[in-house]
């Protein structure tokens, strides 16, 4: 069985995730399922643990307790080298704060994940250009990230997360720095791409209009998933 073939259950499942940062318990038993091709919105107040959840589910941070299963693999059981490889091939991550490498041009930033996976520079740059085009920032390809606006940088970061054709994209507030028109453009491009490629998306957002693009929404409260319909 190859990765992604286990259609019976969720593609990615976090169970009882606990993670403390010093004395702050960011996650207190959060459980989330993401099915192949599904777009799931995770909402919740600032500080409710959304970014920490993304870091645990994407294998960037090891939880203190609980488990993350991806395509039948328990991430906590994988050696670091295998986990990094899996992150490179199967996951695309858009972080909430800064992620582009300041010394590289925008085009090279987007091409980098492909080059790390062995694609030659010319091809990687050409694919990167197409992704920048989709997100409306091809005109900025030869700039350094610091020369772009926050919203343009976020779009370039999305292009970089999608360029390798990942199975799962984790997008932490991908429209946080965008006005409503630009948000709509980015979400339309993200949703279209995900649907076309069958990519699952875990979308973190504060914005109800952005969450409306998802198939399903779960809400985090105090580090755990709140029951549906309960808002207090
Ligand atoms: N590296 C860290 N060191 C200390 N505390 C942290 C760290 N990262 C997160 N926290 C704390 O953990 C809690 C959850 O943080 P997290 O970033 O997951 O929240 P969030 O839901 O993503 O918030 P926001 O909507 O503001 O991005 C917060 O109380 C935060 O202060
Ligand atoms: Mg956050």
PDB file of C-alpha atoms and ligand atoms in Angstrom:
ATOM      1  CA  UNK A   1       0.000   0.000   0.000  1.00  0.00           C
ATOM      2  CA  UNK A   2       1.425   3.384  -0.893  1.00  0.00           C
ATOM      3  CA  UNK A   3       0.908   6.560   1.054  1.00  0.00           C
ATOM      4  CA  UNK A   4      -2.532   8.018   0.521  1.00  0.00           C
ATOM      5  CA  UNK A   5      -4.149   4.712  -0.417  1.00  0.00           C
ATOM      6  CA  UNK A   6      -5.922   4.197   2.881  1.00  0.00           C
ATOM      7  CA  UNK A   7      -9.271   5.585   1.827  1.00  0.00           C
ATOM      8  CA  UNK A   8     -11.116   3.884   4.678  1.00  0.00           C
ATOM      9  CA  UNK A   9     -10.303   6.421   7.396  1.00  0.00           C
ATOM     10  CA  UNK A  10      -9.192  10.024   7.521  1.00  0.00           C
ATOM     11  CA  UNK A  11      -5.966  10.899   5.708  1.00  0.00           C
ATOM     12  CA  UNK A  12      -4.727  12.780   8.751  1.00  0.00           C
ATOM     13  CA  UNK A  13      -5.917  12.322  12.321  1.00  0.00           C
ATOM     14  CA  UNK A  14      -4.819  14.049  15.507  1.00  0.00           C
ATOM     15  CA  UNK A  15      -6.009  12.358  18.698  1.00  0.00           C
ATOM     16  CA  UNK A  16      -5.945  13.799  22.191  1.00  0.00           C
ATOM     17  CA  UNK A  17      -3.178  16.271  21.381  1.00  0.00           C
ATOM     18  CA  UNK A  18      -1.575  17.958  24.348  1.00  0.00           C
ATOM     19  CA  UNK A  19       1.169  20.579  24.022  1.00  0.00           C
ATOM     20  CA  UNK A  20       2.460  23.039  26.592  1.00  0.00           C
ATOM     21  CA  UNK A  21       4.717  26.031  25.936  1.00  0.00           C
ATOM     22  CA  UNK A  22       6.304  26.484  29.346  1.00  0.00           C
ATOM     23  CA  UNK A  23       3.356  26.827  31.714  1.00  0.00           C
ATOM     24  CA  UNK A  24       0.848  27.627  28.985  1.00  0.00           C
ATOM     25  CA  UNK A  25      -1.182  24.626  27.887  1.00  0.00           C
ATOM     26  CA  UNK A  26      -1.721  25.495  24.229  1.00  0.00           C
ATOM     27  CA  UNK A  27      -3.412  22.179  23.394  1.00  0.00           C
ATOM     28  CA  UNK A  28      -5.424  20.209  25.930  1.00  0.00           C
ATOM     29  CA  UNK A  29      -6.601  17.063  24.240  1.00  0.00           C
ATOM     30  CA  UNK A  30      -7.506  18.338  20.754  1.00  0.00           C
ATOM     31  CA  UNK A  31      -8.685  15.751  18.209  1.00  0.00           C
ATOM     32  CA  UNK A  32      -9.132  16.535  14.512  1.00  0.00           C
ATOM     33  CA  UNK A  33      -9.721  14.444  11.386  1.00  0.00           C
ATOM     34  CA  UNK A  34      -8.931  15.532   7.841  1.00  0.00           C
ATOM     35  CA  UNK A  35     -10.107  13.415   4.931  1.00  0.00           C
ATOM     36  CA  UNK A  36      -8.335  13.208   1.575  1.00  0.00           C
ATOM     37  CA  UNK A  37      -9.384  16.139  -0.599  1.00  0.00           C
ATOM     38  CA  UNK A  38     -11.323  17.808   2.199  1.00  0.00           C
ATOM     39  CA  UNK A  39     -11.068  21.497   3.033  1.00  0.00           C
ATOM     40  CA  UNK A  40     -11.416  21.895   6.788  1.00  0.00           C
ATOM     41  CA  UNK A  41     -11.559  25.279   8.483  1.00  0.00           C
ATOM     42  CA  UNK A  42     -10.231  25.542  12.029  1.00  0.00           C
ATOM     43  CA  UNK A  43     -11.470  28.651  13.771  1.00  0.00           C
ATOM     44  CA  UNK A  44     -11.226  29.880  17.347  1.00  0.00           C
ATOM     45  CA  UNK A  45     -10.201  32.879  19.408  1.00  0.00           C
ATOM     46  CA  UNK A  46      -6.659  34.185  19.455  1.00  0.00           C
ATOM     47  CA  UNK A  47      -4.599  31.963  21.749  1.00  0.00           C
ATOM     48  CA  UNK A  48      -6.971  28.981  21.472  1.00  0.00           C
ATOM     49  CA  UNK A  49      -4.163  26.801  20.071  1.00  0.00           C
ATOM     50  CA  UNK A  50      -4.728  26.903  16.301  1.00  0.00           C
ATOM     51  CA  UNK A  51      -1.123  27.486  15.248  1.00  0.00           C
ATOM     52  CA  UNK A  52       0.116  24.947  17.793  1.00  0.00           C
ATOM     53  CA  UNK A  53      -2.345  22.434  16.333  1.00  0.00           C
ATOM     54  CA  UNK A  54      -0.961  23.026  12.825  1.00  0.00           C
ATOM     55  CA  UNK A  55       2.603  22.596  14.084  1.00  0.00           C
ATOM     56  CA  UNK A  56       1.724  19.265  15.745  1.00  0.00           C
ATOM     57  CA  UNK A  57      -0.339  17.901  12.841  1.00  0.00           C
ATOM     58  CA  UNK A  58       2.332  18.795  10.291  1.00  0.00           C
ATOM     59  CA  UNK A  59       5.063  17.095  12.323  1.00  0.00           C
ATOM     60  CA  UNK A  60       7.010  20.309  12.960  1.00  0.00           C
ATOM     61  CA  UNK A  61       6.467  20.023  16.694  1.00  0.00           C
ATOM     62  CA  UNK A  62       6.117  16.808  18.670  1.00  0.00           C
ATOM     63  CA  UNK A  63       3.113  16.890  21.008  1.00  0.00           C
ATOM     64  CA  UNK A  64       3.603  16.117  24.706  1.00  0.00           C
ATOM     65  CA  UNK A  65       0.808  13.556  24.518  1.00  0.00           C
ATOM     66  CA  UNK A  66      -1.617  12.212  21.940  1.00  0.00           C
ATOM     67  CA  UNK A  67      -0.934  10.944  18.451  1.00  0.00           C
ATOM     68  CA  UNK A  68      -0.919  12.079  14.843  1.00  0.00           C
ATOM     69  CA  UNK A  69      -1.600   9.503  12.153  1.00  0.00           C
ATOM     70  CA  UNK A  70      -1.004  10.310   8.498  1.00  0.00           C
ATOM     71  CA  UNK A  71      -1.909   7.744   5.821  1.00  0.00           C
ATOM     72  CA  UNK A  72      -1.570   4.981   8.377  1.00  0.00           C
ATOM     73  CA  UNK A  73       1.788   6.238   9.729  1.00  0.00           C
ATOM     74  CA  UNK A  74       2.150   7.338  13.348  1.00  0.00           C
ATOM     75  CA  UNK A  75       4.226  10.505  13.075  1.00  0.00           C
ATOM     76  CA  UNK A  76       5.538  10.182  16.640  1.00  0.00           C
ATOM     77  CA  UNK A  77       7.054   6.809  15.757  1.00  0.00           C
ATOM     78  CA  UNK A  78       8.948   8.061  12.693  1.00  0.00           C
ATOM     79  CA  UNK A  79      12.650   8.879  12.968  1.00  0.00           C
ATOM     80  CA  UNK A  80      13.397  12.582  12.372  1.00  0.00           C
ATOM     81  CA  UNK A  81      14.905  11.935   8.941  1.00  0.00           C
ATOM     82  CA  UNK A  82      11.832  10.071   7.682  1.00  0.00           C
ATOM     83  CA  UNK A  83       9.543  12.696   9.164  1.00  0.00           C
ATOM     84  CA  UNK A  84      11.419  15.516   7.370  1.00  0.00           C
ATOM     85  CA  UNK A  85      11.197  13.609   4.124  1.00  0.00           C
ATOM     86  CA  UNK A  86       7.470  13.082   4.568  1.00  0.00           C
ATOM     87  CA  UNK A  87       6.984  16.773   5.329  1.00  0.00           C
ATOM     88  CA  UNK A  88       8.881  17.655   2.146  1.00  0.00           C
ATOM     89  CA  UNK A  89       6.985  15.281  -0.144  1.00  0.00           C
ATOM     90  CA  UNK A  90       3.464  15.188   1.263  1.00  0.00           C
ATOM     91  CA  UNK A  91       2.883  18.389   3.234  1.00  0.00           C
ATOM     92  CA  UNK A  92       2.841  22.045   2.265  1.00  0.00           C
ATOM     93  CA  UNK A  93       2.825  24.571   5.081  1.00  0.00           C
ATOM     94  CA  UNK A  94       2.030  28.264   5.051  1.00  0.00           C
ATOM     95  CA  UNK A  95       3.063  29.685   8.400  1.00  0.00           C
ATOM     96  CA  UNK A  96       1.250  32.518  10.111  1.00  0.00           C
ATOM     97  CA  UNK A  97       4.354  34.685  10.442  1.00  0.00           C
ATOM     98  CA  UNK A  98       7.155  35.144   7.907  1.00  0.00           C
ATOM     99  CA  UNK A  99       8.542  32.184   6.060  1.00  0.00           C
ATOM    100  CA  UNK A 100      10.146  33.299   2.822  1.00  0.00           C
ATOM    101  CA  UNK A 101      13.925  33.356   2.773  1.00  0.00           C
ATOM    102  CA  UNK A 102      14.908  37.040   2.596  1.00  0.00           C
ATOM    103  CA  UNK A 103      18.103  36.541   0.559  1.00  0.00           C
ATOM    104  CA  UNK A 104      16.395  34.681  -2.303  1.00  0.00           C
ATOM    105  CA  UNK A 105      14.163  36.194  -4.966  1.00  0.00           C
ATOM    106  CA  UNK A 106      10.465  35.384  -4.714  1.00  0.00           C
ATOM    107  CA  UNK A 107      10.801  33.059  -7.720  1.00  0.00           C
ATOM    108  CA  UNK A 108      13.670  31.126  -6.112  1.00  0.00           C
ATOM    109  CA  UNK A 109      11.774  30.919  -2.823  1.00  0.00           C
ATOM    110  CA  UNK A 110       8.902  29.185  -4.611  1.00  0.00           C
ATOM    111  CA  UNK A 111      11.248  27.009  -6.678  1.00  0.00           C
ATOM    112  CA  UNK A 112      13.222  25.871  -3.626  1.00  0.00           C
ATOM    113  CA  UNK A 113      10.996  22.981  -2.432  1.00  0.00           C
ATOM    114  CA  UNK A 114      11.134  21.484  -5.936  1.00  0.00           C
ATOM    115  CA  UNK A 115      14.918  21.845  -6.095  1.00  0.00           C
ATOM    116  CA  UNK A 116      15.211  20.199  -2.674  1.00  0.00           C
ATOM    117  CA  UNK A 117      13.184  17.317  -4.093  1.00  0.00           C
ATOM    118  CA  UNK A 118      15.642  16.980  -7.009  1.00  0.00           C
ATOM    119  CA  UNK A 119      14.041  19.009  -9.816  1.00  0.00           C
ATOM    120  CA  UNK A 120      16.613  20.962 -11.842  1.00  0.00           C
ATOM    121  CA  UNK A 121      16.707  24.714 -11.350  1.00  0.00           C
ATOM    122  CA  UNK A 122      15.298  25.680 -14.762  1.00  0.00           C
ATOM    123  CA  UNK A 123      12.261  23.470 -14.450  1.00  0.00           C
ATOM    124  CA  UNK A 124      11.716  24.382 -10.827  1.00  0.00           C
ATOM    125  CA  UNK A 125      11.812  28.091 -11.689  1.00  0.00           C
ATOM    126  CA  UNK A 126       9.428  27.626 -14.561  1.00  0.00           C
ATOM    127  CA  UNK A 127       6.906  25.763 -12.371  1.00  0.00           C
ATOM    128  CA  UNK A 128       7.371  28.402  -9.678  1.00  0.00           C
ATOM    129  CA  UNK A 129       6.527  31.132 -12.198  1.00  0.00           C
ATOM    130  CA  UNK A 130       3.269  29.382 -13.070  1.00  0.00           C
ATOM    131  CA  UNK A 131       2.280  29.199  -9.405  1.00  0.00           C
ATOM    132  CA  UNK A 132       3.071  32.858  -8.873  1.00  0.00           C
ATOM    133  CA  UNK A 133       0.875  33.608 -11.861  1.00  0.00           C
ATOM    134  CA  UNK A 134      -2.053  31.704 -10.322  1.00  0.00           C
ATOM    135  CA  UNK A 135      -1.806  33.774  -7.179  1.00  0.00           C
ATOM    136  CA  UNK A 136      -1.426  37.037  -9.071  1.00  0.00           C
ATOM    137  CA  UNK A 137       2.147  37.845  -8.039  1.00  0.00           C
ATOM    138  CA  UNK A 138       4.199  36.887 -11.088  1.00  0.00           C
ATOM    139  CA  UNK A 139       5.138  40.533 -11.504  1.00  0.00           C
ATOM    140  CA  UNK A 140       6.992  40.323  -8.183  1.00  0.00           C
ATOM    141  CA  UNK A 141       8.993  37.180  -9.112  1.00  0.00           C
ATOM    142  CA  UNK A 142      12.386  38.873  -9.213  1.00  0.00           C
ATOM    143  CA  UNK A 143      11.922  40.940  -6.046  1.00  0.00           C
ATOM    144  CA  UNK A 144      13.198  39.915  -2.604  1.00  0.00           C
ATOM    145  CA  UNK A 145      10.415  39.075  -0.123  1.00  0.00           C
ATOM    146  CA  UNK A 146      11.128  42.274   1.848  1.00  0.00           C
ATOM    147  CA  UNK A 147      10.243  44.317  -1.230  1.00  0.00           C
ATOM    148  CA  UNK A 148       6.709  42.931  -1.439  1.00  0.00           C
ATOM    149  CA  UNK A 149       3.608  43.889   0.529  1.00  0.00           C
ATOM    150  CA  UNK A 150       2.453  41.541   3.309  1.00  0.00           C
ATOM    151  CA  UNK A 151      -0.380  40.258   1.152  1.00  0.00           C
ATOM    152  CA  UNK A 152       1.881  39.594  -1.822  1.00  0.00           C
ATOM    153  CA  UNK A 153       4.305  37.727   0.446  1.00  0.00           C
ATOM    154  CA  UNK A 154       1.426  35.593   1.737  1.00  0.00           C
ATOM    155  CA  UNK A 155       0.429  34.714  -1.808  1.00  0.00           C
ATOM    156  CA  UNK A 156       4.015  33.773  -2.662  1.00  0.00           C
ATOM    157  CA  UNK A 157       4.097  31.602   0.473  1.00  0.00           C
ATOM    158  CA  UNK A 158       0.952  29.807  -0.705  1.00  0.00           C
ATOM    159  CA  UNK A 159       2.543  29.235  -4.119  1.00  0.00           C
ATOM    160  CA  UNK A 160       5.570  27.778  -2.351  1.00  0.00           C
ATOM    161  CA  UNK A 161       3.388  25.451  -0.250  1.00  0.00           C
ATOM    162  CA  UNK A 162       1.592  24.124  -3.343  1.00  0.00           C
ATOM    163  CA  UNK A 163       4.433  23.882  -5.877  1.00  0.00           C
ATOM    164  CA  UNK A 164       5.393  20.290  -5.005  1.00  0.00           C
ATOM    165  CA  UNK A 165       1.828  18.982  -5.313  1.00  0.00           C
ATOM    166  CA  UNK A 166       1.441  18.014  -1.637  1.00  0.00           C
ATOM    167  CA  UNK A 167      -1.348  15.755  -0.333  1.00  0.00           C
ATOM    168  CA  UNK A 168      -2.062  18.095   2.568  1.00  0.00           C
ATOM    169  CA  UNK A 169      -1.704  21.867   2.780  1.00  0.00           C
ATOM    170  CA  UNK A 170      -1.701  23.532   6.185  1.00  0.00           C
ATOM    171  CA  UNK A 171      -2.534  27.196   5.778  1.00  0.00           C
ATOM    172  CA  UNK A 172      -2.342  29.271   8.962  1.00  0.00           C
ATOM    173  CA  UNK A 173      -4.274  32.503   8.359  1.00  0.00           C
ATOM    174  CA  UNK A 174      -3.356  32.659   4.653  1.00  0.00           C
ATOM    175  CA  UNK A 175      -5.497  35.741   4.159  1.00  0.00           C
ATOM    176  CA  UNK A 176      -4.622  37.482   7.433  1.00  0.00           C
ATOM    177  CA  UNK A 177      -2.824  40.355   5.713  1.00  0.00           C
ATOM    178  CA  UNK A 178      -5.171  40.713   2.752  1.00  0.00           C
ATOM    179  CA  UNK A 179      -8.107  43.002   2.050  1.00  0.00           C
ATOM    180  CA  UNK A 180     -11.404  41.346   1.158  1.00  0.00           C
ATOM    181  CA  UNK A 181     -10.897  41.416  -2.616  1.00  0.00           C
ATOM    182  CA  UNK A 182      -7.409  39.928  -2.370  1.00  0.00           C
ATOM    183  CA  UNK A 183      -8.685  37.347   0.170  1.00  0.00           C
ATOM    184  CA  UNK A 184     -11.321  36.275  -2.274  1.00  0.00           C
ATOM    185  CA  UNK A 185      -8.754  35.917  -5.073  1.00  0.00           C
ATOM    186  CA  UNK A 186      -6.418  33.894  -2.897  1.00  0.00           C
ATOM    187  CA  UNK A 187      -9.170  31.647  -1.532  1.00  0.00           C
ATOM    188  CA  UNK A 188     -10.582  31.048  -5.007  1.00  0.00           C
ATOM    189  CA  UNK A 189      -7.125  30.062  -6.277  1.00  0.00           C
ATOM    190  CA  UNK A 190      -6.465  27.864  -3.230  1.00  0.00           C
ATOM    191  CA  UNK A 191      -9.834  26.101  -3.364  1.00  0.00           C
ATOM    192  CA  UNK A 192      -9.668  25.630  -7.137  1.00  0.00           C
ATOM    193  CA  UNK A 193      -6.186  24.151  -6.914  1.00  0.00           C
ATOM    194  CA  UNK A 194      -7.105  21.892  -4.003  1.00  0.00           C
ATOM    195  CA  UNK A 195     -10.195  20.571  -5.775  1.00  0.00           C
ATOM    196  CA  UNK A 196      -8.339  20.019  -9.032  1.00  0.00           C
ATOM    197  CA  UNK A 197      -5.460  18.153  -7.403  1.00  0.00           C
ATOM    198  CA  UNK A 198      -7.485  16.450  -4.642  1.00  0.00           C
ATOM    199  CA  UNK A 199      -5.363  18.206  -2.011  1.00  0.00           C
ATOM    200  CA  UNK A 200      -6.653  18.236   1.553  1.00  0.00           C
ATOM    201  CA  UNK A 201      -6.455  21.667   3.172  1.00  0.00           C
ATOM    202  CA  UNK A 202      -6.425  22.532   6.837  1.00  0.00           C
ATOM    203  CA  UNK A 203      -7.297  26.186   6.809  1.00  0.00           C
ATOM    204  CA  UNK A 204      -6.894  28.318   9.889  1.00  0.00           C
ATOM    205  CA  UNK A 205      -8.840  31.518   9.871  1.00  0.00           C
ATOM    206  CA  UNK A 206     -10.525  34.157  11.986  1.00  0.00           C
ATOM    207  CA  UNK A 207     -12.658  35.234   9.066  1.00  0.00           C
ATOM    208  CA  UNK A 208     -16.140  33.702   8.666  1.00  0.00           C
ATOM    209  CA  UNK A 209     -16.146  34.572   4.956  1.00  0.00           C
ATOM    210  CA  UNK A 210     -12.929  32.622   4.496  1.00  0.00           C
ATOM    211  CA  UNK A 211     -14.228  29.688   6.580  1.00  0.00           C
ATOM    212  CA  UNK A 212     -17.240  29.564   4.255  1.00  0.00           C
ATOM    213  CA  UNK A 213     -14.949  28.205   1.502  1.00  0.00           C
ATOM    214  CA  UNK A 214     -14.381  25.056   3.577  1.00  0.00           C
ATOM    215  CA  UNK A 215     -16.378  21.819   3.469  1.00  0.00           C
ATOM    216  CA  UNK A 216     -16.489  21.696   7.241  1.00  0.00           C
ATOM    217  CA  UNK A 217     -15.504  23.817  10.205  1.00  0.00           C
ATOM    218  CA  UNK A 218     -14.286  22.941  13.669  1.00  0.00           C
ATOM    219  CA  UNK A 219     -13.723  25.423  16.436  1.00  0.00           C
ATOM    220  CA  UNK A 220     -10.929  25.306  18.970  1.00  0.00           C
ATOM    221  CA  UNK A 221     -11.548  26.594  22.460  1.00  0.00           C
ATOM    222  CA  UNK A 222      -8.861  26.515  25.150  1.00  0.00           C
ATOM    223  CA  UNK A 223      -6.829  23.946  23.260  1.00  0.00           C
ATOM    224  CA  UNK A 224      -9.614  21.484  22.477  1.00  0.00           C
ATOM    225  CA  UNK A 225     -12.281  21.145  19.806  1.00  0.00           C
ATOM    226  CA  UNK A 226     -15.515  22.739  20.974  1.00  0.00           C
ATOM    227  CA  UNK A 227     -18.783  20.867  20.429  1.00  0.00           C
ATOM    228  CA  UNK A 228     -20.650  22.113  17.360  1.00  0.00           C
ATOM    229  CA  UNK A 229     -23.043  24.958  17.850  1.00  0.00           C
ATOM    230  CA  UNK A 230     -21.782  25.849  21.326  1.00  0.00           C
ATOM    231  CA  UNK A 231     -20.380  29.343  21.280  1.00  0.00           C
ATOM    232  CA  UNK A 232     -20.165  30.400  24.923  1.00  0.00           C
TER     233      UNK A 232
HETATM  234  N1  LIG B   1       6.562  29.489  21.519  1.00  0.00           N
HETATM  235  C1  LIG B   1       5.715  29.776  22.495  1.00  0.00           C
HETATM  236  N2  LIG B   1       6.146  30.069  23.758  1.00  0.00           N
HETATM  237  C2  LIG B   1       5.277  30.324  24.752  1.00  0.00           C
HETATM  238  N3  LIG B   1       3.948  30.328  24.615  1.00  0.00           N
HETATM  239  C3  LIG B   1       3.462  30.064  23.400  1.00  0.00           C
HETATM  240  C4  LIG B   1       4.306  29.778  22.275  1.00  0.00           C
HETATM  241  N4  LIG B   1       3.528  29.543  21.192  1.00  0.00           N
HETATM  242  C5  LIG B   1       2.253  29.676  21.616  1.00  0.00           C
HETATM  243  N5  LIG B   1       2.203  29.981  22.938  1.00  0.00           N
HETATM  244  C6  LIG B   1       0.989  30.184  23.744  1.00  0.00           C
HETATM  245  O1  LIG B   1       0.133  29.061  23.521  1.00  0.00           O
HETATM  246  C7  LIG B   1      -1.219  29.490  23.375  1.00  0.00           C
HETATM  247  C8  LIG B   1      -1.744  29.048  22.009  1.00  0.00           C
HETATM  248  O2  LIG B   1      -1.007  29.722  21.000  1.00  0.00           O
HETATM  249  P1  LIG B   1      -1.298  29.550  19.446  1.00  0.00           P
HETATM  250  O3  LIG B   1      -0.255  30.314  18.739  1.00  0.00           O
HETATM  251  O4  LIG B   1      -1.427  28.107  19.138  1.00  0.00           O
HETATM  252  O5  LIG B   1      -2.739  30.248  19.344  1.00  0.00           O
HETATM  253  P2  LIG B   1      -3.578  30.662  18.038  1.00  0.00           P
HETATM  254  O6  LIG B   1      -4.952  30.098  18.230  1.00  0.00           O
HETATM  255  O7  LIG B   1      -2.846  30.303  16.819  1.00  0.00           O
HETATM  256  O8  LIG B   1      -3.667  32.246  18.200  1.00  0.00           O
HETATM  257  P3  LIG B   1      -3.748  33.393  17.042  1.00  0.00           P
HETATM  258  O9  LIG B   1      -5.163  33.344  16.531  1.00  0.00           O
HETATM  259  O10 LIG B   1      -3.482  34.653  17.807  1.00  0.00           O
HETATM  260  O11 LIG B   1      -2.733  33.097  16.007  1.00  0.00           O
HETATM  261  C9  LIG B   1      -1.218  30.992  23.588  1.00  0.00           C
HETATM  262  O12 LIG B   1      -1.575  31.249  24.922  1.00  0.00           O
HETATM  263  C10 LIG B   1       0.202  31.409  23.317  1.00  0.00           C
HETATM  264  O13 LIG B   1       0.551  32.529  24.058  1.00  0.00           O
HETATM  265 MG1  LIG B   2      -1.979  31.416  15.320  1.00  0.00          MG
END
